[in-house]
mmCIF file of C-alpha atoms and ligand atoms in Angstrom:
data_model
loop_
_atom_site.group_PDB
_atom_site.id
_atom_site.type_symbol
_atom_site.label_atom_id
_atom_site.label_comp_id
_atom_site.label_asym_id
_atom_site.label_seq_id
_atom_site.Cartn_x
_atom_site.Cartn_y
_atom_site.Cartn_z
ATOM 1 C CA UNK A 1 63.029 -174.537 -43.149
ATOM 2 C CA UNK A 2 59.355 -175.269 -43.511
ATOM 3 C CA UNK A 3 58.731 -171.727 -44.601
ATOM 4 C CA UNK A 4 61.506 -171.889 -47.069
ATOM 5 C CA UNK A 5 60.157 -175.040 -48.710
ATOM 6 C CA UNK A 6 56.746 -173.470 -48.870
ATOM 7 C CA UNK A 7 58.139 -170.294 -50.381
ATOM 8 C CA UNK A 8 59.879 -172.251 -53.103
ATOM 9 C CA UNK A 9 56.859 -174.421 -53.801
ATOM 10 C CA UNK A 10 54.578 -171.431 -54.019
ATOM 11 C CA UNK A 11 56.847 -169.543 -56.318
ATOM 12 C CA UNK A 12 57.614 -172.553 -58.483
ATOM 13 C CA UNK A 13 53.977 -173.041 -59.185
ATOM 14 C CA UNK A 14 53.029 -169.514 -60.083
ATOM 15 C CA UNK A 15 53.854 -168.283 -63.518
ATOM 16 C CA UNK A 16 52.820 -164.809 -64.505
ATOM 17 C CA UNK A 17 50.939 -164.113 -67.701
ATOM 18 C CA UNK A 18 51.880 -160.695 -68.941
ATOM 19 C CA UNK A 19 50.444 -158.642 -71.785
ATOM 20 C CA UNK A 20 52.461 -158.818 -74.953
ATOM 21 C CA UNK A 21 52.975 -155.691 -77.041
ATOM 22 C CA UNK A 22 53.673 -156.331 -80.701
ATOM 23 C CA UNK A 23 55.578 -153.379 -82.113
ATOM 24 C CA UNK A 24 54.756 -154.498 -85.667
ATOM 25 C CA UNK A 25 51.014 -154.405 -85.007
ATOM 26 C CA UNK A 26 49.327 -151.695 -87.100
ATOM 27 C CA UNK A 27 46.453 -151.462 -84.664
ATOM 28 C CA UNK A 28 47.962 -148.719 -82.532
ATOM 29 C CA UNK A 29 44.834 -148.335 -80.458
ATOM 30 C CA UNK A 30 44.954 -151.980 -79.443
ATOM 31 C CA UNK A 31 48.639 -151.732 -78.492
ATOM 32 C CA UNK A 32 48.075 -148.623 -76.391
ATOM 33 C CA UNK A 33 45.110 -150.143 -74.538
ATOM 34 C CA UNK A 34 47.036 -153.319 -73.803
ATOM 35 C CA UNK A 35 50.119 -151.384 -72.710
ATOM 36 C CA UNK A 36 48.111 -149.089 -70.470
ATOM 37 C CA UNK A 37 46.435 -152.036 -68.808
ATOM 38 C CA UNK A 38 49.832 -153.629 -68.121
ATOM 39 C CA UNK A 39 51.211 -150.358 -66.726
ATOM 40 C CA UNK A 40 48.276 -149.911 -64.359
ATOM 41 C CA UNK A 41 48.250 -153.537 -63.314
ATOM 42 C CA UNK A 42 51.858 -154.524 -62.698
ATOM 43 C CA UNK A 43 54.223 -152.428 -64.791
ATOM 44 C CA UNK A 44 55.609 -155.501 -66.592
ATOM 45 C CA UNK A 45 54.940 -156.615 -70.185
ATOM 46 C CA UNK A 46 56.590 -158.413 -73.089
ATOM 47 C CA UNK A 47 57.605 -156.623 -76.277
ATOM 48 C CA UNK A 48 57.893 -158.608 -79.499
ATOM 49 C CA UNK A 49 58.685 -157.748 -83.118
ATOM 50 C CA UNK A 50 61.000 -154.988 -81.984
ATOM 51 C CA UNK A 51 63.243 -155.299 -85.000
ATOM 52 C CA UNK A 52 66.418 -156.575 -83.317
ATOM 53 C CA UNK A 53 67.622 -159.599 -85.190
ATOM 54 C CA UNK A 54 67.743 -162.830 -83.163
ATOM 55 C CA UNK A 55 71.121 -163.897 -84.482
ATOM 56 C CA UNK A 56 72.536 -160.587 -83.420
ATOM 57 C CA UNK A 57 71.048 -161.030 -79.940
ATOM 58 C CA UNK A 58 72.677 -164.459 -79.713
ATOM 59 C CA UNK A 59 75.975 -162.872 -80.654
ATOM 60 C CA UNK A 60 75.624 -160.260 -77.894
ATOM 61 C CA UNK A 61 75.032 -163.026 -75.343
ATOM 62 C CA UNK A 62 78.031 -164.963 -76.685
ATOM 63 C CA UNK A 63 80.243 -161.914 -76.269
ATOM 64 C CA UNK A 64 78.890 -161.333 -72.789
ATOM 65 C CA UNK A 65 79.752 -164.919 -71.811
ATOM 66 C CA UNK A 66 83.257 -164.449 -73.158
ATOM 67 C CA UNK A 67 83.802 -161.464 -70.917
ATOM 68 C CA UNK A 68 82.626 -163.187 -67.749
ATOM 69 C CA UNK A 69 84.726 -166.246 -68.586
ATOM 70 C CA UNK A 70 87.907 -164.135 -68.339
ATOM 71 C CA UNK A 71 90.113 -164.499 -65.244
ATOM 72 C CA UNK A 72 89.060 -162.185 -62.411
ATOM 73 C CA UNK A 73 92.338 -160.321 -62.725
ATOM 74 C CA UNK A 74 91.497 -159.363 -66.315
ATOM 75 C CA UNK A 75 87.974 -158.299 -65.361
ATOM 76 C CA UNK A 76 89.280 -156.161 -62.500
ATOM 77 C CA UNK A 77 91.211 -154.107 -65.073
ATOM 78 C CA UNK A 78 87.863 -152.632 -66.109
ATOM 79 C CA UNK A 79 86.405 -152.337 -62.599
ATOM 80 C CA UNK A 80 83.434 -149.995 -62.258
ATOM 81 C CA UNK A 81 84.584 -146.383 -62.145
ATOM 82 C CA UNK A 82 83.115 -143.245 -60.536
ATOM 83 C CA UNK A 83 80.826 -142.854 -63.535
ATOM 84 C CA UNK A 84 79.179 -146.189 -62.909
ATOM 85 C CA UNK A 85 80.628 -147.955 -65.897
ATOM 86 C CA UNK A 86 82.551 -151.175 -66.128
ATOM 87 C CA UNK A 87 82.790 -154.391 -64.165
ATOM 88 C CA UNK A 88 80.894 -155.062 -60.929
ATOM 89 C CA UNK A 89 82.172 -158.159 -59.077
ATOM 90 C CA UNK A 90 79.986 -160.732 -57.324
ATOM 91 C CA UNK A 91 78.428 -159.308 -54.113
ATOM 92 C CA UNK A 92 79.214 -155.692 -55.137
ATOM 93 C CA UNK A 93 75.602 -154.704 -54.993
ATOM 94 C CA UNK A 94 72.992 -155.140 -52.286
ATOM 95 C CA UNK A 95 69.561 -154.028 -53.390
ATOM 96 C CA UNK A 96 67.418 -155.330 -50.531
ATOM 97 C CA UNK A 97 69.474 -155.025 -47.331
ATOM 98 C CA UNK A 98 66.485 -155.844 -45.121
ATOM 99 C CA UNK A 99 66.239 -159.367 -46.504
ATOM 100 C CA UNK A 100 69.712 -160.068 -47.893
ATOM 101 C CA UNK A 101 72.581 -161.312 -45.745
ATOM 102 C CA UNK A 102 75.145 -160.375 -48.364
ATOM 103 C CA UNK A 103 75.216 -158.838 -51.820
ATOM 104 C CA UNK A 104 73.679 -160.173 -55.012
ATOM 105 C CA UNK A 105 75.175 -163.381 -56.398
ATOM 106 C CA UNK A 106 75.797 -161.837 -59.764
ATOM 107 C CA UNK A 107 78.581 -160.093 -61.603
ATOM 108 C CA UNK A 108 77.928 -157.382 -64.126
ATOM 109 C CA UNK A 109 79.258 -154.907 -66.627
ATOM 110 C CA UNK A 110 77.765 -151.421 -67.081
ATOM 111 C CA UNK A 111 77.957 -149.722 -70.466
ATOM 112 C CA UNK A 112 76.579 -146.189 -70.586
ATOM 113 C CA UNK A 113 75.875 -143.596 -73.203
ATOM 114 C CA UNK A 114 78.893 -141.913 -74.768
ATOM 115 C CA UNK A 115 78.584 -138.354 -75.979
ATOM 116 C CA UNK A 116 81.326 -136.957 -78.227
ATOM 117 C CA UNK A 117 84.297 -135.278 -76.587
ATOM 118 C CA UNK A 118 83.411 -131.858 -77.973
ATOM 119 C CA UNK A 119 79.925 -132.009 -76.457
ATOM 120 C CA UNK A 120 79.443 -129.565 -73.551
ATOM 121 C CA UNK A 121 77.868 -132.385 -71.527
ATOM 122 C CA UNK A 122 80.825 -134.702 -72.009
ATOM 123 C CA UNK A 123 81.982 -134.701 -68.406
ATOM 124 C CA UNK A 124 78.567 -135.168 -66.836
ATOM 125 C CA UNK A 125 78.281 -138.155 -64.523
ATOM 126 C CA UNK A 126 76.074 -140.381 -66.656
ATOM 127 C CA UNK A 127 77.591 -139.381 -70.020
ATOM 128 C CA UNK A 128 81.300 -139.521 -70.776
ATOM 129 C CA UNK A 129 83.349 -142.487 -71.999
ATOM 130 C CA UNK A 130 83.171 -146.192 -71.139
ATOM 131 C CA UNK A 131 86.132 -148.354 -70.208
ATOM 132 C CA UNK A 132 86.478 -151.260 -72.658
ATOM 133 C CA UNK A 133 88.160 -154.633 -72.318
ATOM 134 C CA UNK A 134 91.325 -154.865 -74.353
ATOM 135 C CA UNK A 135 90.442 -155.584 -78.003
ATOM 136 C CA UNK A 136 93.280 -158.111 -78.243
ATOM 137 C CA UNK A 137 91.615 -160.092 -75.470
ATOM 138 C CA UNK A 138 88.069 -159.675 -76.782
ATOM 139 C CA UNK A 139 88.049 -158.703 -80.442
ATOM 140 C CA UNK A 140 84.758 -157.230 -81.793
ATOM 141 C CA UNK A 141 83.436 -156.909 -78.240
ATOM 142 C CA UNK A 142 83.122 -153.161 -78.105
ATOM 143 C CA UNK A 143 81.542 -152.940 -81.582
ATOM 144 C CA UNK A 144 78.959 -155.578 -80.684
ATOM 145 C CA UNK A 145 78.002 -153.865 -77.437
ATOM 146 C CA UNK A 146 77.835 -150.421 -79.025
ATOM 147 C CA UNK A 147 75.579 -151.729 -81.747
ATOM 148 C CA UNK A 148 73.295 -153.383 -79.198
ATOM 149 C CA UNK A 149 73.142 -150.172 -77.204
ATOM 150 C CA UNK A 150 72.026 -148.264 -80.297
ATOM 151 C CA UNK A 151 69.412 -150.819 -81.251
ATOM 152 C CA UNK A 152 67.973 -151.134 -77.755
ATOM 153 C CA UNK A 153 67.734 -147.357 -77.551
ATOM 154 C CA UNK A 154 65.751 -147.274 -80.769
ATOM 155 C CA UNK A 155 63.327 -149.868 -79.375
ATOM 156 C CA UNK A 156 63.059 -147.880 -76.126
ATOM 157 C CA UNK A 157 62.001 -144.804 -78.064
ATOM 158 C CA UNK A 158 59.355 -146.824 -79.915
ATOM 159 C CA UNK A 159 57.977 -148.057 -76.592
ATOM 160 C CA UNK A 160 58.124 -144.541 -75.129
ATOM 161 C CA UNK A 161 55.807 -143.327 -77.912
ATOM 162 C CA UNK A 162 53.216 -145.903 -76.880
ATOM 163 C CA UNK A 163 53.729 -144.958 -73.246
ATOM 164 C CA UNK A 164 53.130 -141.307 -74.132
ATOM 165 C CA UNK A 165 49.835 -142.233 -75.788
ATOM 166 C CA UNK A 166 48.864 -144.402 -72.823
ATOM 167 C CA UNK A 167 49.466 -141.360 -70.612
ATOM 168 C CA UNK A 168 47.303 -139.142 -72.898
ATOM 169 C CA UNK A 169 50.375 -137.170 -73.912
ATOM 170 C CA UNK A 170 51.422 -136.194 -77.403
ATOM 171 C CA UNK A 171 52.954 -139.202 -79.157
ATOM 172 C CA UNK A 172 56.341 -137.430 -79.356
ATOM 173 C CA UNK A 173 56.278 -136.148 -75.800
ATOM 174 C CA UNK A 174 59.347 -138.104 -74.682
ATOM 175 C CA UNK A 175 61.306 -137.563 -77.916
ATOM 176 C CA UNK A 176 62.679 -134.079 -77.166
ATOM 177 C CA UNK A 177 66.334 -133.397 -76.333
ATOM 178 C CA UNK A 178 65.304 -132.670 -72.730
ATOM 179 C CA UNK A 179 64.075 -136.244 -72.511
ATOM 180 C CA UNK A 180 64.930 -139.254 -74.664
ATOM 181 C CA UNK A 181 66.535 -137.190 -77.435
ATOM 182 C CA UNK A 182 69.634 -137.108 -75.238
ATOM 183 C CA UNK A 183 68.930 -139.804 -72.715
ATOM 184 C CA UNK A 184 70.815 -141.584 -70.002
ATOM 185 C CA UNK A 185 70.694 -145.163 -71.204
ATOM 186 C CA UNK A 186 72.753 -147.839 -69.550
ATOM 187 C CA UNK A 187 72.990 -151.454 -70.530
ATOM 188 C CA UNK A 188 74.257 -154.002 -68.091
ATOM 189 C CA UNK A 189 75.569 -157.446 -68.853
ATOM 190 C CA UNK A 190 74.746 -159.813 -66.005
ATOM 191 C CA UNK A 191 75.948 -163.268 -65.088
ATOM 192 C CA UNK A 192 74.249 -165.199 -62.296
ATOM 193 C CA UNK A 193 75.550 -168.306 -60.588
ATOM 194 C CA UNK A 194 74.622 -170.370 -57.559
ATOM 195 C CA UNK A 195 71.503 -171.379 -55.738
ATOM 196 C CA UNK A 196 69.364 -168.840 -53.948
ATOM 197 C CA UNK A 197 67.856 -169.527 -50.566
ATOM 198 C CA UNK A 198 65.338 -166.895 -49.472
ATOM 199 C CA UNK A 199 65.152 -168.410 -45.965
ATOM 200 C CA UNK A 200 68.854 -167.673 -45.546
ATOM 201 C CA UNK A 201 68.711 -164.289 -47.244
ATOM 202 C CA UNK A 202 70.670 -165.500 -50.283
ATOM 203 C CA UNK A 203 69.494 -164.131 -53.614
ATOM 204 C CA UNK A 204 70.867 -164.012 -57.133
ATOM 205 C CA UNK A 205 69.363 -160.545 -57.158
ATOM 206 C CA UNK A 206 67.445 -159.178 -54.184
ATOM 207 C CA UNK A 207 63.957 -157.704 -54.371
ATOM 208 C CA UNK A 208 63.929 -154.206 -55.832
ATOM 209 C CA UNK A 209 62.183 -151.971 -58.279
ATOM 210 C CA UNK A 210 64.246 -150.337 -61.004
ATOM 211 C CA UNK A 211 65.260 -146.710 -60.575
ATOM 212 C CA UNK A 212 64.632 -145.193 -63.925
ATOM 213 C CA UNK A 213 61.941 -144.695 -66.510
ATOM 214 C CA UNK A 214 61.820 -148.221 -67.926
ATOM 215 C CA UNK A 215 63.993 -151.286 -68.401
ATOM 216 C CA UNK A 216 64.191 -153.581 -71.423
ATOM 217 C CA UNK A 217 65.365 -156.965 -70.238
ATOM 218 C CA UNK A 218 66.823 -159.554 -72.577
ATOM 219 C CA UNK A 219 67.446 -162.950 -71.005
ATOM 220 C CA UNK A 220 68.702 -166.344 -72.022
ATOM 221 C CA UNK A 221 66.248 -169.254 -71.651
ATOM 222 C CA UNK A 222 66.932 -169.851 -67.951
ATOM 223 C CA UNK A 223 64.072 -169.101 -65.519
ATOM 224 C CA UNK A 224 64.854 -166.963 -62.514
ATOM 225 C CA UNK A 225 63.052 -163.632 -62.663
ATOM 226 C CA UNK A 226 60.090 -163.230 -60.328
ATOM 227 C CA UNK A 227 57.703 -160.356 -59.736
ATOM 228 C CA UNK A 228 55.558 -159.416 -56.766
ATOM 229 C CA UNK A 229 52.484 -157.589 -57.982
ATOM 230 C CA UNK A 230 51.437 -156.283 -54.584
ATOM 231 C CA UNK A 231 54.343 -155.391 -52.346
ATOM 232 C CA UNK A 232 52.059 -154.686 -49.377
ATOM 233 C CA UNK A 233 50.419 -158.087 -49.342
ATOM 234 C CA UNK A 234 51.730 -160.352 -46.562
ATOM 235 C CA UNK A 235 53.165 -162.850 -47.125
ATOM 236 C CA UNK A 236 54.393 -161.530 -50.435
ATOM 237 C CA UNK A 237 53.400 -163.604 -53.464
ATOM 238 C CA UNK A 238 56.066 -164.157 -56.072
ATOM 239 C CA UNK A 239 55.394 -165.265 -59.650
ATOM 240 C CA UNK A 240 57.945 -166.358 -62.229
ATOM 241 C CA UNK A 241 58.151 -164.427 -65.478
ATOM 242 C CA UNK A 242 59.116 -167.021 -68.086
ATOM 243 C CA UNK A 243 61.481 -165.907 -70.819
ATOM 244 C CA UNK A 244 60.058 -165.825 -74.356
ATOM 245 C CA UNK A 245 62.638 -166.287 -77.091
ATOM 246 C CA UNK A 246 63.226 -163.061 -78.954
ATOM 247 C CA UNK A 247 61.000 -160.970 -76.646
ATOM 248 C CA UNK A 248 62.008 -158.227 -74.261
ATOM 249 C CA UNK A 249 60.562 -158.257 -70.777
ATOM 250 C CA UNK A 250 59.902 -154.578 -70.160
ATOM 251 C CA UNK A 251 59.228 -153.018 -66.799
ATOM 252 C CA UNK A 252 58.566 -149.517 -65.568
ATOM 253 C CA UNK A 253 60.893 -147.936 -63.040
ATOM 254 C CA UNK A 254 60.393 -145.733 -59.996
ATOM 255 C CA UNK A 255 61.163 -142.574 -61.935
ATOM 256 C CA UNK A 256 58.176 -143.135 -64.221
ATOM 257 C CA UNK A 257 55.975 -143.988 -61.259
ATOM 258 C CA UNK A 258 56.982 -140.692 -59.740
ATOM 259 C CA UNK A 259 56.690 -138.792 -63.026
ATOM 260 C CA UNK A 260 53.174 -140.143 -63.542
ATOM 261 C CA UNK A 261 52.130 -139.255 -59.985
ATOM 262 C CA UNK A 262 51.845 -142.917 -59.049
ATOM 263 C CA UNK A 263 49.463 -143.611 -61.933
ATOM 264 C CA UNK A 264 51.813 -146.142 -63.556
ATOM 265 C CA UNK A 265 53.427 -148.806 -61.406
ATOM 266 C CA UNK A 266 57.004 -149.856 -60.901
ATOM 267 C CA UNK A 267 56.933 -153.369 -59.571
ATOM 268 C CA UNK A 268 59.072 -155.270 -57.114
ATOM 269 C CA UNK A 269 61.098 -158.056 -58.738
ATOM 270 C CA UNK A 270 63.999 -160.348 -57.872
ATOM 271 C CA UNK A 271 66.008 -163.214 -59.325
ATOM 272 C CA UNK A 272 66.367 -166.668 -57.781
ATOM 273 C CA UNK A 273 69.245 -168.854 -58.867
ATOM 274 C CA UNK A 274 68.590 -172.557 -59.329
ATOM 275 C CA UNK A 275 72.186 -173.628 -59.776
ATOM 276 C CA UNK A 276 72.227 -173.104 -63.531
ATOM 277 C CA UNK A 277 74.273 -170.276 -64.927
ATOM 278 C CA UNK A 278 72.072 -167.478 -66.192
ATOM 279 C CA UNK A 279 72.861 -164.481 -68.377
ATOM 280 C CA UNK A 280 70.687 -161.436 -68.835
ATOM 281 C CA UNK A 281 71.022 -157.918 -70.223
ATOM 282 C CA UNK A 282 68.879 -155.181 -68.748
ATOM 283 C CA UNK A 283 68.813 -151.877 -70.638
ATOM 284 C CA UNK A 284 67.916 -149.032 -68.285
ATOM 285 C CA UNK A 285 66.302 -146.018 -69.909
ATOM 286 C CA UNK A 286 66.177 -142.564 -68.358
ATOM 287 C CA UNK A 287 65.645 -139.106 -69.809
ATOM 288 C CA UNK A 288 68.279 -136.393 -70.187
ATOM 289 C CA UNK A 289 70.757 -135.840 -67.337
ATOM 290 C CA UNK A 290 69.171 -132.441 -66.619
ATOM 291 C CA UNK A 291 65.538 -133.405 -67.179
ATOM 292 C CA UNK A 292 63.347 -132.148 -64.377
ATOM 293 C CA UNK A 293 61.174 -135.066 -63.399
ATOM 294 C CA UNK A 294 57.979 -133.404 -62.233
ATOM 295 C CA UNK A 295 54.394 -134.578 -62.401
ATOM 296 C CA UNK A 296 53.346 -135.008 -66.050
ATOM 297 C CA UNK A 297 50.673 -132.533 -67.179
ATOM 298 C CA UNK A 298 48.075 -135.273 -67.739
ATOM 299 C CA UNK A 299 48.598 -136.907 -64.331
ATOM 300 C CA UNK A 300 47.422 -134.110 -62.071
ATOM 301 C CA UNK A 301 44.178 -132.307 -61.418
ATOM 302 C CA UNK A 302 42.614 -130.211 -58.685
ATOM 303 C CA UNK A 303 41.635 -133.349 -56.829
ATOM 304 C CA UNK A 304 44.853 -135.190 -57.662
ATOM 305 C CA UNK A 305 47.727 -132.893 -56.830
ATOM 306 C CA UNK A 306 51.389 -133.877 -57.414
ATOM 307 C CA UNK A 307 52.549 -136.276 -54.707
ATOM 308 C CA UNK A 308 56.293 -135.907 -55.234
ATOM 309 C CA UNK A 309 58.500 -132.825 -55.482
ATOM 310 C CA UNK A 310 60.272 -132.242 -58.789
ATOM 311 C CA UNK A 311 63.793 -133.693 -58.937
ATOM 312 C CA UNK A 312 66.543 -133.612 -61.536
ATOM 313 C CA UNK A 313 66.994 -136.941 -63.263
ATOM 314 C CA UNK A 314 70.733 -137.203 -62.507
ATOM 315 C CA UNK A 315 70.238 -136.270 -58.829
ATOM 316 C CA UNK A 316 67.651 -138.977 -58.414
ATOM 317 C CA UNK A 317 69.762 -141.631 -60.117
ATOM 318 C CA UNK A 318 72.903 -140.740 -58.189
ATOM 319 C CA UNK A 319 71.068 -141.219 -54.907
ATOM 320 C CA UNK A 320 69.800 -144.619 -55.971
ATOM 321 C CA UNK A 321 73.179 -145.897 -57.247
ATOM 322 C CA UNK A 322 74.955 -144.804 -54.098
ATOM 323 C CA UNK A 323 72.411 -146.527 -51.906
ATOM 324 C CA UNK A 324 72.909 -149.893 -53.545
ATOM 325 C CA UNK A 325 76.560 -150.261 -54.573
ATOM 326 C CA UNK A 326 79.618 -150.890 -52.430
ATOM 327 C CA UNK A 327 82.089 -148.038 -51.914
ATOM 328 C CA UNK A 328 84.703 -148.194 -54.659
ATOM 329 C CA UNK A 329 87.460 -147.740 -52.070
ATOM 330 C CA UNK A 330 86.998 -151.311 -50.765
ATOM 331 C CA UNK A 331 88.525 -152.634 -53.982
ATOM 332 C CA UNK A 332 91.512 -150.336 -53.679
ATOM 333 C CA UNK A 333 92.178 -151.666 -50.186
ATOM 334 C CA UNK A 334 92.093 -155.231 -51.456
ATOM 335 C CA UNK A 335 94.708 -154.575 -54.135
HETATM 336 C C1 LIG B 401 67.974 -155.686 -62.793
HETATM 337 C C2 LIG B 401 67.096 -156.879 -62.876
HETATM 338 C C3 LIG B 401 66.661 -159.055 -63.774
HETATM 339 C C4 LIG B 401 67.352 -160.148 -64.500
HETATM 340 O O1 LIG B 401 69.154 -155.789 -63.159
HETATM 341 O O2 LIG B 401 67.485 -154.628 -62.366
HETATM 342 O O3 LIG B 401 66.033 -156.839 -62.330
HETATM 343 O O4 LIG B 401 66.654 -161.074 -64.902
HETATM 344 N N1 LIG B 401 67.517 -157.932 -63.577
HETATM 345 O O5 LIG B 401 68.561 -160.094 -64.665
HETATM 346 NI NI1 LIG B 402 65.518 -154.843 -61.889
#
């Protein structure tokens, strides 16, 4: 109990100050330097002036709330499928089994990229169609989410150009069809409830680093997200990342850490619930399904050889999803 109180006090007091990347800033050099510093330091930064209208963002959050307010029975009609799209109930996911007694106290909704039916890649795991809630129940919902997906993808590509420069790559390095030209990009509506208690292993979202290349997180104004800049330090120090209205909180994922030979950092983060309801929308960005993630040309040298074997993007992601989500069959047994 003592430890728990201390943990909460410590984490309540510490608020992280992250670099802020202004996408409307003409001083590209400044942006790249600031971004690079953030990527080397903790892999988290804010992005402002990204061009997504604030009223539209509010609308997306409104629509998200409407979905989660539906009766469970209605939500279960669009339960997550084998392609990792759709509704994930409370406790479905456990990201930090060492420290969590049960799954995350959050419910979610995955919306992935849709390629047209005549596309040869149509049936690939992370492409293919999304389930949608009935439009009579939630009119305009699908349109709103599809528009957000498009806009967030555009912002991701803008950030990826800065990342390329920060990695001494050609500015368009990530733009090709093999990479972000035909990406895996998955948005996830999240709804948190309840009070977390780290001493009892109860978390809104357990400690984890994201799997992919990078994540653009939009949140409402409710605090909850914490980062741990040095995962090896004991005891771990957690700092809150306060939401900034209109800004994305962007973080690098494990795939980019691997791709950059450990040069850029993916950072441990978690969410603590304080009893208030909290809504957030992470947008997970990964390259093409078939992209071979192998050490970037600028991140290796004779004295710094590649640390990780090459792996196909979809293989890597599949492993990570399967490690963290419940078996779908448990829901069939319940019904
Ligand atoms: C995630 C995540 C943080 C949040 O979904 O990977 O870290 O604030 N979300 O919802
Ligand atoms: Ni995360």
